[in-house]
Structure formats: C-alpha cells, structure tokens
Amino acid sequence: MKKLKIGDLEKIRDKARRTSSLRQNKARARVTVHMGTCGIAAGARKILTALLEEVGKKNLDDVIVTTSGCAGLCSREPMATVEIEDKPPVKYVDLTKEKIKKILNEHIIKGNIVKEYALAIGSERTTLK
Amino acid sequence: MKEYRLHALICAGTGCVASGSLDVKEELEKEIVKQGLENEVRVVTTGCQGFCERGPIVIVQPGDIFYQSVSKKDIPHLVEEHLLKGRPVKELMYVPGPEEAPVPTMMDIGFFKHQRLTVLKNRGRLDPENIEEYIGFDGYRGLEKALAEMTPEEIIREIKDSGLRGRGGAGFPTGLKWELCRKSPGEIKYIVCNGDEGDPGAFMDRSVLEADPHAVVEGMVIGAKAIGTHKGFIYVRNEYPLAVKRLKIALSQAEEYGLLGKDILGTGFDFSIEVAQGAGAFVCGEETALLKSVEGKVGRPRPRPPYPTEKGLWGKPTTINNVETWANVPAIILRGAEWFSSIGTEKSKGTKIFSLVGKIKNTGLVEVPMGITLREIVFDIGGGIAGDKKFKGVQLGGPSGGILTEEHLDISVDYESLTGAGAIMGSGGMVVLNENDCMVDTARYFLNFTQEESCGKCTPCRIGTKRMLEILDRIVEGRAEEDDLEKLKTLAEKVKKYSLCGLGQTAPNPVLTTLRYFEDEYKSHIEEKRCPAKVCKHLFKYVITDKCTGCTLCARNCPTDAIEGEVGHMHKIIQEDCTKCGTCLEVCPVNAVEAVDNE
C-alpha cells in the first residue's frame, strides 16, 4: 500500500462511504421489493437481484434496496414500492427484470413516475397515528 | 463496487463474544449462503454496543432494527423472515416490561434514546479492524486538518477553548497539560495513553479501544504534533486481550496507510506508537506508577511535583491522558472548540462514558452529556431498579469514589457537583445499589480491594488501609466496640491526608461517604449487632416459617445438609451447620424462608 498524502484520504472516504451508506441513514430513495410467499413464488427474487445489480453498476450510493412482506395484492406480484425523499410512495405491480430496470432509470434517477407499471401513489391508511 | 441491500451488524465486544456472538456470526453467514443472500447481505462485526446485558446483539441496517440475546437457533428464522422477506422478527426484539409491546428500533429503546454519543459514536456501526470503515465515518479528518492547516499553538488553543478535561477522573484541563508539556524544556518528549482501567465493574476504556481504536490513535497523533513529540505509548492491561489485539491491528494499519510513522501524510511529521502491556496492578493507573511500569520498572508512585509534564518517562517531559480523553480529541479538532463546549455544563464540557452496573434493569455502557442528572441515568437509561426493589444509592468512581443517595438523584453529573457531594467522576464506574445492599459491607468490599492493591510504598496507605479493613471486619462480624466508629473515622481522614498517591488518598472515600450518609447502618451493626439489609452473615439467620408446606426442596438443595424435616411437615434449619448461602430462600416456592436478626 502506498503511503497516503494529504487529500488522498478523501478518495478512501468516498469509497468507504458508499459501502457503509446503509449505516449512515442518508438515502435519497428507497425501493422495497415485496417478498411475501406470493412475491417469491411470482419471481420477486429475480427482481431483487436485477435491481441490486443495476444499483451496483450505476454506483447509486444514495439508494436503499430493501424487502418487506406481502403487500396484499398477491395476484399482481412481483411488486415494489418506490419512495423518493419528500414524495409519496409509488407502488409498481406485475414486475419483470426489464420493468424494474426501467423504473430505476426513469423514476429513481430521473424522477419521472413510470405510469404504465404503477398501481397507485400514496400509502395505505392505517389506524395508527 | 459491490452493493449490498442489508448490513447485519453483529457485536463482537468482549461481552457479546463471551455470550457467543462469534458462533452466531458463523451461523448467520452459513444461513445467508443457504438462502442465496450472500451478494445482498453483508455481515459486519462491530465493537461493543453498550447493552452488554442483552448480548449477543445484532442490528440490521437500514431500519435500525435491534435484536437482543440472539442465539444460533434463532438464526434460520431471522434470516428467512427479516433478511429474505423483510419482516422484522418480534420475538428477538427488546421488550421494556411485562405485557408491553416489543420495540423494533434502537432509538426507541430508552437505554439508547437518552444517550448522546461523541466518543462512542462509532460503536456498533463500524468494523474496528478495518481502517477504511473508520476513514469512511470521518476518520482521520481531524488529523488531516491538524497536520495540514494548524500550528501546534493553534491545536492547543482549540483544545483549551473546548474546555476538555481529563476523563481519567481528576479532571485536569487537557489543553493546559499539553501547553505545559510543550513549554517544558527538552528535545525529547513523550505522550502516553493511560488504558490501565482497574476499577471493579468499569469497562469504558476497554470498550473504546475495542470499538474504535483508531479514534485513540488519531487523537494521539494530533496531540503529538501539538506537544512536539515523536514517540507515544499506549499502556493497556494484559487482561484486555481483545483491546490489545484490535489496537495492534489499528496501529499496523495506520502505519501502512502512512498515518503513523515517518512523514505522516507527506507533511514531514514523524510519530510512532508502541503498546506497553501492564500486568494489571491497580496502582499502575496512577500516572507516576504507570510511567515507571512503561520504563520496565516496578510500578510504584513517586511524589509530585515534579509532574510528568516536567519529568516523566525516562526523566523527559511527558503528557499522559486517559483513553477517553484522547478519543475526544479528533472530533474537537474537526468540529471545533465551539461545538464541543456547547455540550455539557459551564465547567464540565462534552460527554462522559459510564459503565452502568449493579442492581439495575439495563446494565451496560452509556455515554451522556455532562450535566445530566443521576436520576436520568439510573431511571431513564438504566430503566430503574431491577425486581422492583427500592433504590438505595450509587457508588460512583469505583474504589476511589463515594456513594451517593436518593437525595442526590437530581444533582448534575459534572466534576464539581460530584466532588462536592463526596463522590468523584472517577473514570466512570457507576454501581447502583438497592435496599438489599448493606452499606458497611459495600464499603468493606471496596476497601478490601484497595487494601490488596496498595503497593506498600508509603505507610499511611500500606498500614492504614489494613487497620481500617480490620475495623470493618470487626463491624460486619459483630465484634466491634463502641469506639471503633470513631477510630475508623480518624484513620480514614489520616490515610486520605497523608498517603503518597491517589490510590491511598482516595481509598477511604467509600468508607467516608457511607459514614456520612448511612451512619445509622454502622451503628446498627456495632450497637445492636444487627445488619438491617441482612447481608453480613454473622448478624442474621435464616428461619423457616409456618408457611412451609414440607415440599423438601430446600433440604434437597442445601449444600451443607443443614435443613431437616419430613415430607409434608414443616422443615427446620440447623443453625450450627448453616453457611447462610441463601439457596433455601431462592428455591422455596412459597416464600417460607426468612432472614431474621439474631436474638
């Protein structure tokens, strides 16, 4: 390893920040792939893998990819929810590898909702405050 | 760059390792591969999270989901439910009390919610054996700033303005100490990190060294530049193998990256650090004894002045600071004196780490802003007294400190207030006591410790503590005379006044504070031969009352066969054979065993 000089630390910091960004709670966007039994049966794992690969390829260190349980609409799985900072969440249905890549490029990167795949905008109402 | 969607942070501090976290980690990795998640989930081992009582601890990010007491058998379910399907597992979450709902996220748990981390900010979030992770979390930025942009005088000014005071206990202003050492004449100077933590029940320094060794290294390099030295020592006790291991890894990584050694970061500044391992003598926490030990001599104190800043290691000017003090330095340089001095009270700035132990619900390591009240620490963070017993006191500062009582619960935790009340900040041991603790016995316990650890160099400490202990022995055994209390007080004052070093000067503190606040208890022992808390074995006995159903459980569990009785009939304790171990009391299903005063 070459000895560092003033300024070199910033490069390591950049790299290390990307690998640890999940722990710094600094995300601009969060994609939740619904991985209930129904989702997994419908192919949610493939969606998740494709999404992670694409996020890695594009070095998107401010995007969190996560999973959650069944979203309730089992017939339209695989599903994913995209949340951009300060915007209401958008649910996408009947996903394929290609669709999720398009959603990543259009919605998450450029900020345009992909209407043709979207089911709804907003969260469900709950009894909790 | 490989992207993971989840990080599973598993605690590998000494506490969690002892409760099996490494096995859990192995199982976790295996299960992750089994579910095909190895490219999605990263397992990171971290330093101590502080909540040692609930270990092994696993935290899943993002989401801050906190799992406690995780065992190998929980792993398959955890991996499938949470890591694969994204459904956090309730059964492994923290439950604040019976019939309360599990708390999923770390920040909603009282123990964590009321803490404010400066020194321990990296605990539980980075891998202490990986320098790049430390760098990623703003590590070595303070160093970069100090070496590239600041003069030694500016560094010292910043530390002085911050108001940082020694975290080892006495609270000497750190910037002033640095300045004295810098101005001391001489070409060769040294700096030393005091990691000889010896108080029973204290583990702040160990935890810092285990969880974030680079913070100490970075602080020392900054200090070296300020003071004008090229050689530093970190003195750690041998009983801390994990701290020593992580520290050595950190030192070699820092050297490899050019952050230690010759020409640091290309600025022309040279500084290296050596680890000195101590054999665990309590007196070596005293600075002059510690310096002797580093020199390879017997660790014994000498009179001050001259202070180490004039004559330290091998007679050269030496700055000695505690682990926690050094670890505060990088953040002060990076964020500035103003930021640091905005935390805390007028005279005590920043945060302080305490090891919160004893009869409390949540035990562990806590970092709080100075000026917080004891009540907040004991009740909001510690969750109050375990088993719904009554709070009796807090022993602060270990064997050198004192006991504070209920009336002190609302005093501000800072150097001056604690000293005023008869305790000390010390290095930060905090032992909580409840109504079942006998204050005479507690004082005897700490004095027994200091008496054994007395190095024997000066007479007041060597003989004084021994005689004090003999009086306490007489008191707890019911052999004390009326004038013993007066003798004890006089002796305590003399030992405090005339001992050579901090060990002897503070050894009487537990006795003096218990005498100040609990003299009644001493009197009960001496005049009535009675131990109100039923702790001192010579002063009470166990009896079986007529609640006894004759189940024979006590008789079968008694280690000395001191209980007789037939099935279905009331049992009886043969007092001559009873060792008062309390087993019968614990096993009795109908609470028929009682501790009562001797007639």
XYZ file of C-alpha atoms in Angstrom:
728
model
C 0.000 0.000 0.000
C 1.317 3.374 -0.996
C 1.611 5.848 1.856
C -1.155 8.421 1.782
C -0.686 12.123 1.289
C -2.931 14.988 2.352
C -6.044 14.762 0.188
C -5.749 11.020 -0.505
C -7.930 10.266 2.484
C -10.906 11.798 0.708
C -10.743 9.115 -2.004
C -10.834 6.308 0.537
C -13.601 8.151 2.322
C -15.701 8.275 -0.836
C -15.270 4.599 -1.445
C -15.851 3.636 2.164
C -18.884 5.893 2.409
C -20.555 4.006 -0.383
C -20.085 0.664 1.320
C -21.289 1.994 4.624
C -24.013 4.396 3.465
C -26.648 1.947 4.644
C -25.449 2.595 8.180
C -25.415 6.365 7.870
C -29.131 6.719 7.224
C -28.534 9.085 4.322
C -30.658 7.814 1.500
C -32.453 9.790 -1.165
C -34.562 6.886 -2.324
C -35.738 3.566 -1.036
C -37.048 0.669 -3.118
C -38.942 -2.021 -1.283
C -39.377 -5.315 -3.093
C -42.291 -7.216 -1.595
C -41.087 -10.650 -0.653
C -44.016 -12.472 0.858
C -44.510 -16.085 -0.117
C -46.645 -14.892 -3.022
C -43.995 -12.446 -4.179
C -41.223 -15.033 -4.002
C -43.377 -17.528 -5.919
C -44.044 -14.929 -8.601
C -40.326 -14.230 -9.036
C -39.534 -11.394 -6.644
C -36.030 -12.779 -6.030
C -35.119 -12.188 -9.681
C -36.461 -8.650 -9.470
C -34.413 -8.011 -6.358
C -31.218 -9.426 -7.862
C -31.637 -7.438 -11.072
C -32.297 -4.271 -9.118
C -29.244 -4.733 -6.879
C -27.013 -5.418 -9.870
C -28.201 -2.276 -11.587
C -27.797 -0.143 -8.464
C -24.266 -1.519 -8.093
C -23.404 -0.923 -11.740
C -24.548 2.669 -11.566
C -22.886 3.314 -8.208
C -26.068 4.689 -6.693
C -24.936 5.078 -3.108
C -27.983 7.062 -2.063
C -30.495 4.366 -2.975
C -31.551 1.796 -0.433
C -32.906 -1.507 -1.659
C -34.899 -3.367 0.897
C -37.566 -6.026 1.212
C -40.822 -6.348 3.039
C -43.673 -8.775 3.308
C -46.691 -9.265 1.079
C -48.330 -6.019 0.005
C -51.755 -7.620 -0.011
C -52.381 -7.713 -3.722
C -50.970 -11.176 -4.302
C -52.338 -11.537 -7.816
C -50.286 -8.597 -9.057
C -46.910 -9.749 -7.637
C -43.988 -9.222 -8.024
C -44.469 -5.774 -6.580
C -42.179 -2.996 -5.459
C -42.657 0.334 -3.704
C -40.501 3.302 -4.609
C -40.095 6.117 -2.107
C -38.228 9.254 -3.097
C -37.404 11.721 -0.344
C -40.337 14.028 0.438
C -42.602 12.387 -2.167
C -45.466 9.953 -1.595
C -44.570 6.303 -2.248
C -45.448 4.687 -5.581
C -46.395 1.013 -5.894
C -45.475 -0.903 -9.030
C -47.036 -4.250 -9.984
C -46.504 -7.233 -12.309
C -42.802 -6.556 -12.441
C -40.178 -8.146 -14.635
C -36.417 -7.633 -14.702
C -36.764 -5.186 -17.556
C -39.541 -3.235 -15.894
C -37.620 -2.759 -12.645
C -34.586 -1.513 -14.589
C -36.746 0.989 -16.391
C -38.286 2.108 -13.097
C -34.794 2.582 -11.684
C -33.663 4.676 -14.636
C -36.812 6.716 -15.103
C -38.279 7.118 -11.658
C -35.403 6.806 -9.227
C -32.712 8.503 -11.256
C -34.723 10.988 -13.306
C -37.719 11.379 -11.022
C -40.451 10.529 -13.581
C -43.015 8.021 -12.381
C -43.421 5.127 -14.845
C -47.205 5.377 -15.073
C -47.818 2.296 -17.202
C -46.398 -0.029 -14.476
C -47.669 1.881 -11.484
C -50.619 0.730 -9.439
C -51.106 3.666 -7.124
C -49.480 6.606 -5.478
C -49.577 7.022 -1.693
C -49.680 4.813 1.367
C -52.486 2.766 2.766
C -54.474 4.241 5.592
C -53.798 2.733 8.965
C -55.441 3.003 12.359
C -52.149 4.210 13.790
C -51.290 7.843 14.056
C -18.378 -1.529 -6.368
C -20.482 -4.198 -4.785
C -23.802 -3.017 -3.403
C -25.475 -4.782 -0.561
C -29.052 -4.102 0.382
C -28.664 -5.015 4.035
C -25.953 -4.856 6.611
C -26.228 -7.157 9.613
C -24.054 -5.657 12.347
C -23.090 -8.171 14.948
C -21.488 -7.043 18.167
C -18.056 -8.502 18.834
C -17.228 -6.671 22.029
C -15.925 -8.748 24.909
C -19.380 -9.061 26.484
C -21.121 -10.352 23.366
C -18.215 -12.619 22.401
C -18.482 -14.177 25.863
C -22.174 -14.793 25.319
C -21.487 -16.476 21.982
C -21.665 -13.792 19.281
C -18.921 -15.371 17.170
C -20.889 -18.622 16.900
C -23.949 -16.610 16.000
C -21.959 -14.813 13.320
C -20.762 -18.084 11.826
C -24.300 -19.454 11.765
C -25.562 -16.195 10.265
C -23.047 -16.372 7.427
C -23.890 -20.017 6.785
C -27.611 -19.353 6.695
C -27.179 -16.348 4.427
C -25.366 -18.544 1.904
C -28.046 -21.199 2.274
C -30.735 -18.659 1.339
C -28.579 -17.360 -1.509
C -28.293 -13.903 0.051
C -24.503 -13.656 0.165
C -24.452 -10.988 -2.504
C -27.203 -8.982 -0.866
C -26.463 -9.064 2.826
C -23.177 -8.082 4.365
C -22.245 -9.260 7.851
C -20.112 -6.758 9.778
C -18.569 -7.352 13.189
C -18.551 -4.228 15.334
C -17.358 -3.061 18.717
C -19.443 -3.082 21.871
C -22.942 -1.596 21.508
C -23.069 -0.915 25.223
C -26.109 -3.001 26.072
C -23.952 -5.930 27.142
C -26.578 -7.482 29.341
C -28.724 -8.297 26.296
C -25.983 -9.765 24.136
C -25.343 -11.159 21.607
C -26.738 -8.145 19.818
C -27.494 -7.935 16.089
C -28.562 -4.732 14.380
C -29.963 -4.735 10.856
C -29.486 -1.662 8.679
C -31.163 0.153 7.087
C -34.006 0.392 9.532
C -32.047 0.331 12.780
C -33.698 -2.909 13.838
C -32.309 -4.071 17.164
C -32.187 -7.744 18.123
C -31.079 -8.943 21.551
C -29.970 -12.230 23.111
C -29.680 -13.789 19.670
C -28.661 -17.424 19.734
C -27.616 -19.816 16.988
C -31.019 -21.436 16.875
C -32.699 -18.089 16.154
C -30.669 -17.529 13.017
C -32.533 -19.595 10.375
C -35.823 -17.898 11.273
C -34.191 -14.454 11.411
C -32.544 -14.872 8.016
C -35.666 -16.156 6.313
C -38.073 -13.669 7.854
C -36.099 -10.465 8.020
C -33.161 -10.740 5.662
C -35.065 -12.518 2.903
C -38.667 -11.422 3.355
C -38.115 -8.129 5.109
C -40.267 -8.906 8.116
C -38.513 -7.975 11.353
C -38.731 -10.723 13.967
C -40.641 -9.566 17.045
C -39.527 -12.413 19.295
C -35.940 -11.161 19.260
C -36.718 -7.536 19.959
C -36.331 -5.619 23.201
C -39.370 -5.737 25.476
C -39.399 -2.936 28.049
C -41.573 -4.724 30.588
C -44.130 -7.468 31.039
C -47.163 -7.068 28.791
C -45.503 -4.311 26.792
C -45.043 -4.472 23.045
C -41.598 -5.300 21.602
C -39.609 -2.255 20.474
C -38.175 -2.711 16.982
C -35.775 0.188 16.537
C -32.738 1.047 18.549
C -33.586 4.704 19.006
C -36.936 3.890 20.598
C -35.300 1.867 23.358
C -34.873 4.003 26.483
C -31.367 2.715 27.046
C -30.205 4.163 23.717
C -32.653 7.059 23.317
C -31.256 9.146 26.169
C -27.591 8.723 25.309
C -25.527 11.220 23.288
C -22.524 9.719 21.601
C -19.301 11.577 20.875
C -16.531 9.205 21.845
C -18.562 6.081 21.238
C -20.186 7.332 18.027
C -18.655 4.519 16.025
C -19.536 1.743 18.404
C -21.712 -0.779 16.773
C -21.636 0.859 13.374
C -18.209 0.076 12.007
C -15.748 -2.762 11.919
C -12.924 -1.748 14.274
C -10.451 -3.974 12.458
C -10.922 -2.147 9.158
C -9.286 1.267 8.889
C -11.216 2.139 5.726
C -14.502 1.910 7.596
C -13.145 4.346 10.176
C -11.998 6.671 7.410
C -15.458 6.371 5.813
C -17.072 7.669 9.005
C -15.000 10.890 9.005
C -11.993 9.146 10.495
C -8.594 10.893 10.323
C -10.210 14.110 9.091
C -9.236 15.848 12.306
C -5.696 14.604 11.848
C -5.583 15.860 8.269
C -6.761 19.267 9.426
C -4.306 19.409 12.345
C -1.307 18.400 10.244
C -2.063 20.388 7.117
C -3.707 23.535 8.399
C -2.874 24.121 12.046
C 0.178 25.132 14.044
C 0.876 23.383 17.360
C -0.207 26.534 19.181
C -3.497 26.586 17.293
C -4.183 22.964 18.196
C -3.509 23.665 21.863
C -5.709 26.782 21.733
C -8.556 24.734 20.230
C -8.302 22.073 22.948
C -8.093 24.738 25.668
C -11.103 26.603 24.281
C -13.098 23.405 24.062
C -12.895 23.004 27.834
C -11.919 19.324 27.577
C -10.825 17.926 30.949
C -9.115 14.667 31.789
C -11.522 11.751 31.669
C -9.379 9.584 33.926
C -11.009 11.083 36.977
C -9.244 14.155 38.289
C -10.497 16.420 35.515
C -7.335 18.431 34.837
C -7.757 20.711 31.778
C -6.252 18.807 28.848
C -5.170 21.827 26.786
C -3.294 23.270 29.748
C -1.477 19.995 30.318
C -0.432 19.932 26.651
C 0.776 23.511 26.849
C 2.838 22.856 29.981
C 4.469 19.891 28.282
C 5.103 21.790 25.070
C 6.778 24.613 27.016
C 8.845 22.225 29.134
C 12.470 22.484 28.035
C 13.992 19.494 26.271
C 14.354 17.972 22.812
C 12.879 14.591 23.621
C 9.302 14.363 24.903
C 6.727 11.613 25.142
C 2.989 11.170 25.199
C 1.222 8.296 26.901
C -2.279 6.903 26.771
C -3.463 5.545 30.099
C -5.536 2.437 29.408
C -4.953 0.856 32.794
C -8.556 0.611 33.794
C -8.756 -1.226 37.079
C -11.938 -0.270 38.913
C -14.161 -3.254 39.625
C -17.118 -3.079 37.265
C -15.659 -0.447 34.932
C -15.049 -1.098 31.248
C -15.239 2.262 29.457
C -11.675 2.329 28.188
C -11.731 -1.293 27.147
C -14.825 -0.643 25.123
C -13.384 2.424 23.385
C -10.217 0.517 22.491
C -12.220 -2.425 21.228
C -14.854 -0.489 19.324
C -12.878 2.410 17.912
C -9.117 2.047 18.379
C -8.366 4.473 15.551
C -10.023 7.333 17.463
C -7.370 6.954 20.176
C -4.572 6.688 17.617
C -5.827 9.757 15.749
C -6.151 11.750 18.970
C -2.597 10.854 19.934
C -1.093 11.889 16.596
C -2.847 15.248 16.903
C -1.564 15.584 20.469
C 1.953 14.639 19.381
C 2.019 17.413 16.824
C 0.703 19.922 19.387
C 3.189 18.946 22.076
C 6.127 18.353 19.758
C 6.949 14.705 20.290
C 7.705 11.743 18.056
C 7.050 8.828 20.340
C 3.958 7.677 22.167
C 2.980 4.726 24.334
C -0.385 3.148 24.942
C -0.481 1.366 28.280
C -3.130 -1.375 28.324
C -3.565 -4.131 30.794
C -2.928 -7.657 29.700
C -6.368 -8.712 30.919
C -7.811 -6.939 27.884
C -6.704 -9.308 25.111
C -9.291 -8.154 22.585
C -8.469 -4.475 23.148
C -4.752 -5.228 22.727
C -5.414 -7.205 19.555
C -7.603 -4.518 17.943
C -5.195 -1.799 18.980
C -2.263 -3.594 17.390
C -4.242 -4.137 14.198
C -5.146 -0.437 14.177
C -1.526 0.618 14.684
C -0.211 -1.534 11.868
C -2.980 -0.397 9.510
C -2.337 3.250 10.355
C 1.351 2.737 9.631
C 0.584 1.000 6.360
C -1.589 3.945 5.272
C 1.040 6.489 6.229
C -0.972 7.857 9.159
C 1.695 6.848 11.652
C 5.451 6.500 11.323
C 7.738 8.638 9.185
C 6.473 11.629 7.213
C 2.786 11.313 8.143
C 0.539 12.187 5.177
C 3.578 13.648 3.473
C 3.702 16.580 5.906
C 7.134 15.748 7.266
C 5.864 14.971 10.766
C 7.112 11.725 12.363
C 5.330 9.924 15.162
C 5.114 6.301 16.222
C 3.193 4.484 18.942
C 4.188 1.465 20.977
C 1.844 -0.691 23.040
C 3.006 -1.340 26.603
C 1.157 -4.168 28.279
C 0.672 -3.952 32.020
C 0.269 -6.868 34.376
C -2.862 -5.494 36.000
C -1.765 -3.762 39.184
C -4.378 -1.190 40.189
C -1.732 1.318 41.290
C -0.417 1.476 37.717
C -3.447 3.566 36.815
C -1.752 6.304 38.875
C 0.336 8.283 36.402
C 3.736 8.213 38.075
C 3.446 4.466 38.775
C 2.294 3.880 35.209
C 5.324 5.689 33.817
C 7.642 3.510 35.932
C 5.885 0.440 34.578
C 6.327 1.630 30.967
C 10.038 2.038 31.720
C 10.091 -1.637 32.700
C 10.452 -0.973 36.411
C 8.195 -1.925 39.307
C 5.040 0.173 39.049
C 5.184 2.358 42.136
C 4.226 6.005 42.511
C 6.517 8.872 43.450
C 5.699 12.246 44.995
C 4.582 15.061 42.686
C 5.859 17.675 41.831
C 7.713 17.326 39.588
C 4.710 16.499 37.441
C 5.154 14.266 34.391
C 4.865 17.311 32.115
C 8.291 18.298 33.507
C 9.810 14.931 34.413
C 8.021 11.913 33.020
C 9.201 8.872 31.094
C 12.981 8.488 31.493
C 13.001 11.948 33.080
C 11.683 13.626 29.923
C 8.582 15.858 29.704
C 5.591 13.581 29.226
C 1.886 14.137 28.672
C -0.305 11.393 29.989
C -4.004 11.276 29.151
C -6.659 8.683 29.576
C -8.111 6.639 26.647
C -11.388 8.553 26.647
C -9.589 11.919 26.714
C -7.507 11.044 23.647
C -10.584 9.719 21.854
C -12.327 13.077 22.322
C -9.570 14.974 20.517
C -10.279 14.187 16.808
C -13.873 15.411 16.980
C -12.847 18.637 18.744
C -10.275 19.433 16.060
C -12.655 18.527 13.243
C -15.776 20.266 14.564
C -14.161 22.985 16.607
C -13.991 24.079 20.228
C -17.298 25.884 19.990
C -19.189 22.754 19.078
C -17.616 20.781 21.917
C -18.134 23.465 24.524
C -21.802 23.735 23.598
C -22.292 20.310 25.215
C -22.248 19.996 28.992
C -22.157 22.448 31.880
C -20.209 25.635 32.483
C -17.118 23.907 33.828
C -17.560 20.358 32.553
C -17.782 20.182 28.776
C -18.650 17.356 26.448
C -19.893 13.904 27.288
C -18.795 11.234 29.732
C -18.931 7.480 29.430
C -20.168 5.478 32.401
C -20.365 1.776 32.942
C -23.735 1.364 34.500
C -23.881 -1.805 36.548
C -25.359 -3.237 39.719
C -28.997 -3.678 40.691
C -30.412 -2.024 37.629
C -32.645 -3.238 34.797
C -30.494 -2.206 31.835
C -26.826 -2.625 32.550
C -24.191 -1.607 30.065
C -22.037 1.193 28.784
C -23.582 4.628 28.412
C -22.351 7.955 27.076
C -24.221 11.016 28.296
C -23.750 14.795 28.163
C -22.221 16.307 31.298
C -24.892 17.936 33.403
C -27.399 15.114 33.046
C -28.860 14.094 36.403
C -28.179 10.822 38.171
C -31.907 10.207 38.056
C -31.918 10.308 34.249
C -29.035 7.861 34.090
C -30.437 5.440 36.645
C -34.107 5.572 35.698
C -34.428 6.736 32.056
C -31.402 4.927 30.668
C -30.968 2.204 33.257
C -34.697 1.540 33.447
C -34.729 1.772 37.245
C -34.037 -0.835 39.878
C -34.374 -4.466 38.852
C -37.021 -6.580 40.552
C -38.978 -3.560 41.827
C -36.728 -3.076 44.840
C -36.074 0.310 46.353
C -33.168 2.449 45.160
C -30.561 2.958 47.864
C -27.518 4.570 46.334
C -24.978 4.788 43.555
C -21.303 4.070 44.020
C -19.515 6.453 41.672
C -15.886 6.352 40.672
C -15.110 2.850 41.878
C -12.996 2.138 44.942
C -11.698 5.708 44.883
C -15.147 7.197 44.730
C -18.063 7.562 47.032
C -21.652 6.571 47.473
C -24.453 8.987 46.698
C -28.003 8.539 47.879
C -31.561 9.253 46.903
C -31.233 12.916 47.921
C -28.512 13.332 45.287
C -30.518 11.889 42.402
C -31.171 15.323 40.959
C -27.666 16.743 41.158
C -25.920 17.469 37.906
C -23.328 14.930 36.836
C -20.208 17.072 36.432
C -16.792 17.213 38.104
C -17.614 19.892 40.681
C -21.057 18.690 41.761
C -19.932 15.107 42.262
C -16.861 16.100 44.242
C -18.999 18.429 46.349
C -21.270 15.548 47.258
C -18.334 13.382 48.339
C -18.064 11.186 45.252
C -15.838 11.654 42.205
C -16.347 11.428 38.481
C -13.503 8.929 38.528
C -13.054 7.065 35.340
C -16.801 6.455 35.241
C -17.801 3.352 37.137
C -21.384 3.564 38.345
C -22.625 0.778 40.586
C -26.297 1.015 41.521
C -27.317 -0.370 44.913
C -30.752 -1.340 46.204
C -32.334 -1.884 49.604
C -30.817 -5.358 49.839
C -27.288 -3.948 49.834
C -25.564 -3.337 53.137
C -23.567 -0.110 53.063
C -20.998 -1.330 55.573
C -20.422 -4.420 53.505
C -20.185 -2.354 50.307
C -17.595 -0.037 51.860
C -15.716 -3.089 53.132
C -15.747 -4.622 49.647
C -14.108 -1.582 48.054
C -11.635 -1.096 50.878
C -10.669 -4.755 50.667
C -9.870 -4.131 47.009
C -7.720 -1.033 47.574
C -6.013 -2.603 50.575
C -4.951 -5.570 48.441
C -3.864 -3.280 45.622
C -1.870 -0.933 47.861
C 1.691 -1.056 46.544
C 3.156 -0.734 50.033
C 5.496 2.138 49.335
C 4.020 4.591 51.856
C 2.984 3.762 55.408
C -0.406 5.519 55.628
C -1.750 3.514 52.720
C 0.013 0.214 53.455
C -0.830 0.011 57.163
C -3.715 2.461 57.360
C -5.931 0.640 54.890
C -5.114 -2.663 56.593
C -6.148 -1.350 60.020
C -9.304 0.193 58.537
C -10.189 -3.126 56.987
C -9.701 -4.885 60.330
C -12.141 -2.489 61.976
C -14.667 -3.074 59.194
C -14.209 -6.817 59.614
C -14.998 -6.454 63.293
C -18.095 -4.414 62.466
C -19.535 -6.858 59.933
C -18.779 -9.801 62.212
C -20.442 -8.207 65.222
C -17.216 -7.919 67.247
C -16.896 -4.136 67.116
C -16.551 -1.944 70.194
C -18.313 1.387 70.694
C -15.202 3.437 69.917
C -14.409 1.583 66.673
C -16.500 4.007 64.652
C -14.502 6.971 65.916
C -11.225 5.122 65.271
C -12.371 4.303 61.742
C -13.207 7.935 61.022
C -9.893 9.231 62.341
C -7.916 6.625 60.486
C -9.802 7.340 57.253
C -9.042 11.048 57.493
C -5.352 10.353 58.141
C -4.970 7.871 55.269
C -6.675 10.350 52.948
C -4.443 13.194 54.060
C -1.035 11.564 54.276
C -0.906 8.905 51.554
C 1.608 9.375 48.779
C -0.547 8.879 45.719
C -4.099 8.901 44.509
C -4.688 5.293 45.485
C -4.234 5.909 49.201
C -5.644 9.424 49.119
C -8.932 8.147 47.743
C -9.115 4.662 49.293
C -11.089 5.898 52.364
C -13.756 7.585 50.209
C -16.257 4.695 50.189
C -15.954 4.456 53.976
C -16.213 8.198 54.480
C -19.257 8.653 52.252
C -21.122 5.680 53.705
C -20.354 7.052 57.167
C -21.641 10.436 56.056
C -24.914 9.184 54.618
C -25.527 5.862 56.356
C -24.079 6.204 59.846
C -27.230 4.574 61.238
C -26.335 1.365 59.482
C -22.889 1.323 61.039
C -24.496 1.936 64.443
C -26.951 -0.943 63.988
C -24.013 -3.231 63.293
C -21.989 -2.015 66.261
C -24.564 -1.299 68.953
C -27.326 -3.756 68.108
C -25.198 -6.373 66.321
C -27.750 -6.204 63.551
C -27.391 -5.916 59.759
C -30.548 -4.153 58.526
C -30.077 -5.356 54.932
C -29.386 -8.941 56.088
C -26.129 -9.218 54.193
C -23.483 -9.594 56.906
C -23.564 -13.304 57.632
C -22.643 -13.110 61.288
C -25.522 -10.815 62.095
C -28.625 -12.639 60.926
C -30.041 -16.091 60.467
C -32.435 -17.870 58.151
C -35.547 -19.450 59.605
C -38.386 -21.428 58.076
C -41.829 -20.093 58.936
C -45.124 -21.957 59.171
C -45.831 -21.157 55.512
C -43.676 -24.241 54.846
C -45.538 -26.993 53.003
C -42.855 -29.599 53.593
C -42.015 -29.956 49.907
C -38.369 -30.830 50.797
C -36.992 -28.654 48.009
C -34.835 -26.592 50.404
C -33.478 -29.666 52.185
C -32.548 -31.288 48.890
C -30.761 -28.151 47.668
C -28.944 -27.237 50.864
C -25.209 -27.675 50.190
C -24.396 -28.411 53.846
C -27.428 -30.587 54.718
C -28.402 -28.064 57.347
C -32.161 -28.496 56.840
C -34.152 -31.301 58.384
C -37.811 -32.260 58.105
C -40.154 -34.869 56.690
C -42.295 -34.703 53.578
C -45.443 -32.742 54.273
C -44.143 -31.375 57.568
C -42.562 -28.073 58.445
C -38.782 -28.019 57.963
C -36.172 -26.576 60.276
C -32.716 -25.064 59.730
C -29.938 -26.361 61.980
C -28.208 -23.046 62.677
C -24.802 -24.520 63.572
C -24.491 -26.105 60.120
C -25.949 -23.205 58.115
C -23.467 -21.198 55.992
C -26.126 -18.588 55.054
C -25.649 -19.142 51.350
C -29.316 -18.227 50.766
C -30.084 -21.194 48.500
C -33.158 -22.196 50.567
C -34.530 -18.665 50.242
C -34.134 -18.794 46.475
C -35.641 -22.243 45.899
C -38.588 -22.052 48.310
C -41.765 -21.981 46.178
C -43.940 -20.493 48.953
C -41.552 -17.874 50.423
C -41.397 -19.677 53.742
C -37.722 -18.884 54.321
C -36.975 -15.581 56.025
C -33.848 -13.767 57.093
C -34.225 -12.501 60.655
C -31.997 -10.793 63.222
C -30.092 -12.954 65.664
C -31.695 -12.949 69.110
